[in-house]
Short mmCIF file of C-alpha atoms in Angstrom, two decimals:
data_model
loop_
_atom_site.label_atom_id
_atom_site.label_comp_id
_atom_site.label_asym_id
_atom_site.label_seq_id
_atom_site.Cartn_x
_atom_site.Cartn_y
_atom_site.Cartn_z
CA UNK A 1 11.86 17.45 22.33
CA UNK A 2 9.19 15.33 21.06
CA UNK A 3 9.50 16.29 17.49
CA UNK A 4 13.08 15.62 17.95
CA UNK A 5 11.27 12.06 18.99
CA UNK A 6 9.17 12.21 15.93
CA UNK A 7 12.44 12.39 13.80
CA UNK A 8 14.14 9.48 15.27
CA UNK A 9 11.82 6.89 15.80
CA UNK A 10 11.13 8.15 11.44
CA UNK A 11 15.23 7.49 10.59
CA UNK A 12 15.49 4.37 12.99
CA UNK A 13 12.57 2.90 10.61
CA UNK A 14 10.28 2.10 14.74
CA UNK A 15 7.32 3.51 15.46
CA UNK A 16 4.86 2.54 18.40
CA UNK A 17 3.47 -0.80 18.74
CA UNK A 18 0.20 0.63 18.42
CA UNK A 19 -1.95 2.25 15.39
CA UNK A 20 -1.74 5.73 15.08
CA UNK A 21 -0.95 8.88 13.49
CA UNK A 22 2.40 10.63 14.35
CA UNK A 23 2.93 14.17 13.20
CA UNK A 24 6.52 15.67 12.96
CA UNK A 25 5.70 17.65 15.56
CA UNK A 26 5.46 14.82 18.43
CA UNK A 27 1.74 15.10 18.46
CA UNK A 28 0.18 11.53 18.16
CA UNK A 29 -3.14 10.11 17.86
CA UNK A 30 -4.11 7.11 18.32
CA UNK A 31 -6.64 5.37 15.72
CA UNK A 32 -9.26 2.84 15.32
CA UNK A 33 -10.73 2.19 11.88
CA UNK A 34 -14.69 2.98 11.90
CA UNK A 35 -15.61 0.35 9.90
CA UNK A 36 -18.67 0.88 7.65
CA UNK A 37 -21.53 -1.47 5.79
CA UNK A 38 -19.83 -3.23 2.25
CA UNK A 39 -20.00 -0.62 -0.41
CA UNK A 40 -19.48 2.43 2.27
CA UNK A 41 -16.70 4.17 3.24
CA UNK A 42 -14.61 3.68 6.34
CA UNK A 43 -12.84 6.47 8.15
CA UNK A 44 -10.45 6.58 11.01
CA UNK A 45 -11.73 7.67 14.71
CA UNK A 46 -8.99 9.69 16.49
CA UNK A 47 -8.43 9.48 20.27
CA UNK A 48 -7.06 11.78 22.64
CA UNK A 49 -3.67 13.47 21.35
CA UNK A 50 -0.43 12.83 23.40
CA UNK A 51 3.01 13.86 22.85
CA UNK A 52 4.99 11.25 21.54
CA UNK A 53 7.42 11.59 24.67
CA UNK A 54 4.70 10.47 26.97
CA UNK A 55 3.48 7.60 24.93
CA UNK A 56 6.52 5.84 24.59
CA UNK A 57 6.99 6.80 28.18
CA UNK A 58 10.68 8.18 27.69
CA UNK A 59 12.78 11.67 26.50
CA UNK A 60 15.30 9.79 24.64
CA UNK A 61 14.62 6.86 22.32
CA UNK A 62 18.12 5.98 21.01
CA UNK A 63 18.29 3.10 23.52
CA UNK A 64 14.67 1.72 22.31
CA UNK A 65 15.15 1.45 18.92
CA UNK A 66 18.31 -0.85 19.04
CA UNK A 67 16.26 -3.03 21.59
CA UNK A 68 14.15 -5.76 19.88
CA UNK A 69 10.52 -5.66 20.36
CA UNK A 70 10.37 -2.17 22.23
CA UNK A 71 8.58 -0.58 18.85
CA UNK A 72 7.07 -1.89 15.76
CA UNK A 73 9.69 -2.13 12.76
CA UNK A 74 8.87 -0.06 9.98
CA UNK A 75 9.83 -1.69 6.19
CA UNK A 76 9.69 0.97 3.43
CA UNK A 77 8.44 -1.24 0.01
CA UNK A 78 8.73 1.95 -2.01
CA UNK A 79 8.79 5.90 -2.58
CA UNK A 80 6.96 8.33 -4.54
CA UNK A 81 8.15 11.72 -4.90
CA UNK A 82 5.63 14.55 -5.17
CA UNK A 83 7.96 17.45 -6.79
CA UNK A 84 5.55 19.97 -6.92
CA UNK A 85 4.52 19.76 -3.15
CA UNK A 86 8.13 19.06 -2.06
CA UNK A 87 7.02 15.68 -0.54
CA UNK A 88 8.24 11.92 -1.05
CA UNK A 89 5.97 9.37 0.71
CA UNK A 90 6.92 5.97 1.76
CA UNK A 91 4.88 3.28 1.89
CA UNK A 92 5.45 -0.29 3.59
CA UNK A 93 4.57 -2.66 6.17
CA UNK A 94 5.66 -3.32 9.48
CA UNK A 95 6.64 -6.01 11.87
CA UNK A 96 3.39 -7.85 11.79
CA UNK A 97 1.85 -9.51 8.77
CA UNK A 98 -1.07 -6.71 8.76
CA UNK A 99 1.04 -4.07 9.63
CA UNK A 100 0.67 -1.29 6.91
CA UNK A 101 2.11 2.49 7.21
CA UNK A 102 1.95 5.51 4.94
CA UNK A 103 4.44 8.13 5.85
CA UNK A 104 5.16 12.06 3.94
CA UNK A 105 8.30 13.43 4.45
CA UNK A 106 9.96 16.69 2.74
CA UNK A 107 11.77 15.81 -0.14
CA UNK A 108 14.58 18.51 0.81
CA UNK A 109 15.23 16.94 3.94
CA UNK A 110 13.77 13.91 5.13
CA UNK A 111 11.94 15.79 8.26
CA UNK A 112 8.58 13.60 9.10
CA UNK A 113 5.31 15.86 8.32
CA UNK A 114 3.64 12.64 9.56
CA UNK A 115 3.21 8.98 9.95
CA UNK A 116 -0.45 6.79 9.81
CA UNK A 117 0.42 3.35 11.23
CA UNK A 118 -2.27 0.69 11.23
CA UNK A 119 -2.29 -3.25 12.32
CA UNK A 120 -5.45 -3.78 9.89
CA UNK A 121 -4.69 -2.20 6.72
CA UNK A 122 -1.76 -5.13 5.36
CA UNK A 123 0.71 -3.68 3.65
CA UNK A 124 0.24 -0.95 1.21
CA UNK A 125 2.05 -2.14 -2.32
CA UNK A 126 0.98 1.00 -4.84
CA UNK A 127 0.65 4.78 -3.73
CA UNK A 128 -0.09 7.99 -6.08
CA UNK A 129 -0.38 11.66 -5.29
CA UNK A 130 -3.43 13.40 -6.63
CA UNK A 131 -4.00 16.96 -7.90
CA UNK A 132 -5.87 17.61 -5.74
CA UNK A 133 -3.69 17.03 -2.53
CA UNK A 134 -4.33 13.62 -1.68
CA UNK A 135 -1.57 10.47 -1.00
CA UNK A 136 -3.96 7.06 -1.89
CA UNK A 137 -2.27 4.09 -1.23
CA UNK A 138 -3.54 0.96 -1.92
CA UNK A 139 -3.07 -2.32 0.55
CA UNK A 140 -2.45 -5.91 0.11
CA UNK A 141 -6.43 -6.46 1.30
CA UNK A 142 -7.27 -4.12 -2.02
CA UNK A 143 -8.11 -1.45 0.32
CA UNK A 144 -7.11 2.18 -1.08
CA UNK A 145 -6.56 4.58 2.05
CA UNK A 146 -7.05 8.40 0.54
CA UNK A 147 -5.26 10.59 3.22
CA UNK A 148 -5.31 14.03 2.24
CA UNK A 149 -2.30 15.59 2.97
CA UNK A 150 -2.57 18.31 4.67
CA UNK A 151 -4.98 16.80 6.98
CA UNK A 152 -4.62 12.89 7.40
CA UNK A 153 -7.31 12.70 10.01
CA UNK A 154 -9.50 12.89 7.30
CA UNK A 155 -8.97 9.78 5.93
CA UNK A 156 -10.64 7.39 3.62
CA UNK A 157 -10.50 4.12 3.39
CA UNK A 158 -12.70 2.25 0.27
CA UNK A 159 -12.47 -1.65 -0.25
CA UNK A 160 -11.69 -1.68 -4.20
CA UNK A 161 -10.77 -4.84 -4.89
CA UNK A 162 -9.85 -4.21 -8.42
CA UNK A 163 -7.85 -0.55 -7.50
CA UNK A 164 -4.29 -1.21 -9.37
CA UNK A 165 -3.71 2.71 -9.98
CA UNK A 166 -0.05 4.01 -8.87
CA UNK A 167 2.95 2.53 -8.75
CA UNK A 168 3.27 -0.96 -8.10
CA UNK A 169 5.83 -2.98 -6.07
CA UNK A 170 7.23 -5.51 -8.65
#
């Protein structure tokens, strides 16, 4: 059931009014940035995992996502596919000016591997995929978030404020 969740909130374009991190599975985290001293990293602090079902307090969420202000809007600025690992992420903003989101789905069939949702990150505007297994996506507050894929807990987050690598919105 809640990946089934997971899945719709991802093709409605709504996630939580909250930041967090929403695997495909259901499972979601929520996240505060652990802001660090200028010229050190920041990281992201998980909290307790829920099931997506019991956040948003309901089994179904067909009737939220038509209703205005029940979940953050998600607007995808652009796409990146990742052949080789059978990914495309999507990058955006949401319904708030600072609203950012990173999301990696398969590139076979759309299914959500996950979702990182944050009210302080702006909106991410260029994204590459490493070699080495890593999605960095770059904000509108030159911030480049390096979420390695296969574990986005372990994020990154570096103020750059001259980072233009990746693909640019134009």
């Amino acid at each position: 059931m809640d990946a089934k969740i997971a899945q719709q909130l991802w093709e409605g374009k709504r996630f939580p009014a909250q930041d967090g991190l929403l695997f495909g599975t259901g499972v979601f985290y929520p996240i505060t940035i652990t802001r660090k001293p200028k010229g050190k990293d920041s990281v992201l602090a998980l909290g307790t995992p829920s099931r997506i079902s019991e956040v948003l307090g309901v089994a179904d969420v067909s009737a939220m996502i038509s209703r205005p202000g029940a979940l953050a809007c998600l607007v995808p600025n652009l796409n990146v596919d990742a052949e080789e690992s059978h990914i495309t992420v999507v990058i955006g903003e949401g319904s708030m000016g600072g609203d950012g989101f990173v999301a990696v789905v398969s590139s076979k069939n759309s299914r959500l591997q996950w979702l990182l949702f944050s009210g302080e990150s702006n909106p991410f505007e260029r994204v590459e995929v490493t070699r080495d297994g890593r999605v960095v996506a770059t904000s509108t507050l030159e911030e480049s978030w390096s979420i390695p894929i296969a574990s986005p807990e372990d994020t990154v987050i570096r103020r750059t404020g001259e980072s233009k690598a990746g693909t640019k919105l134009s």
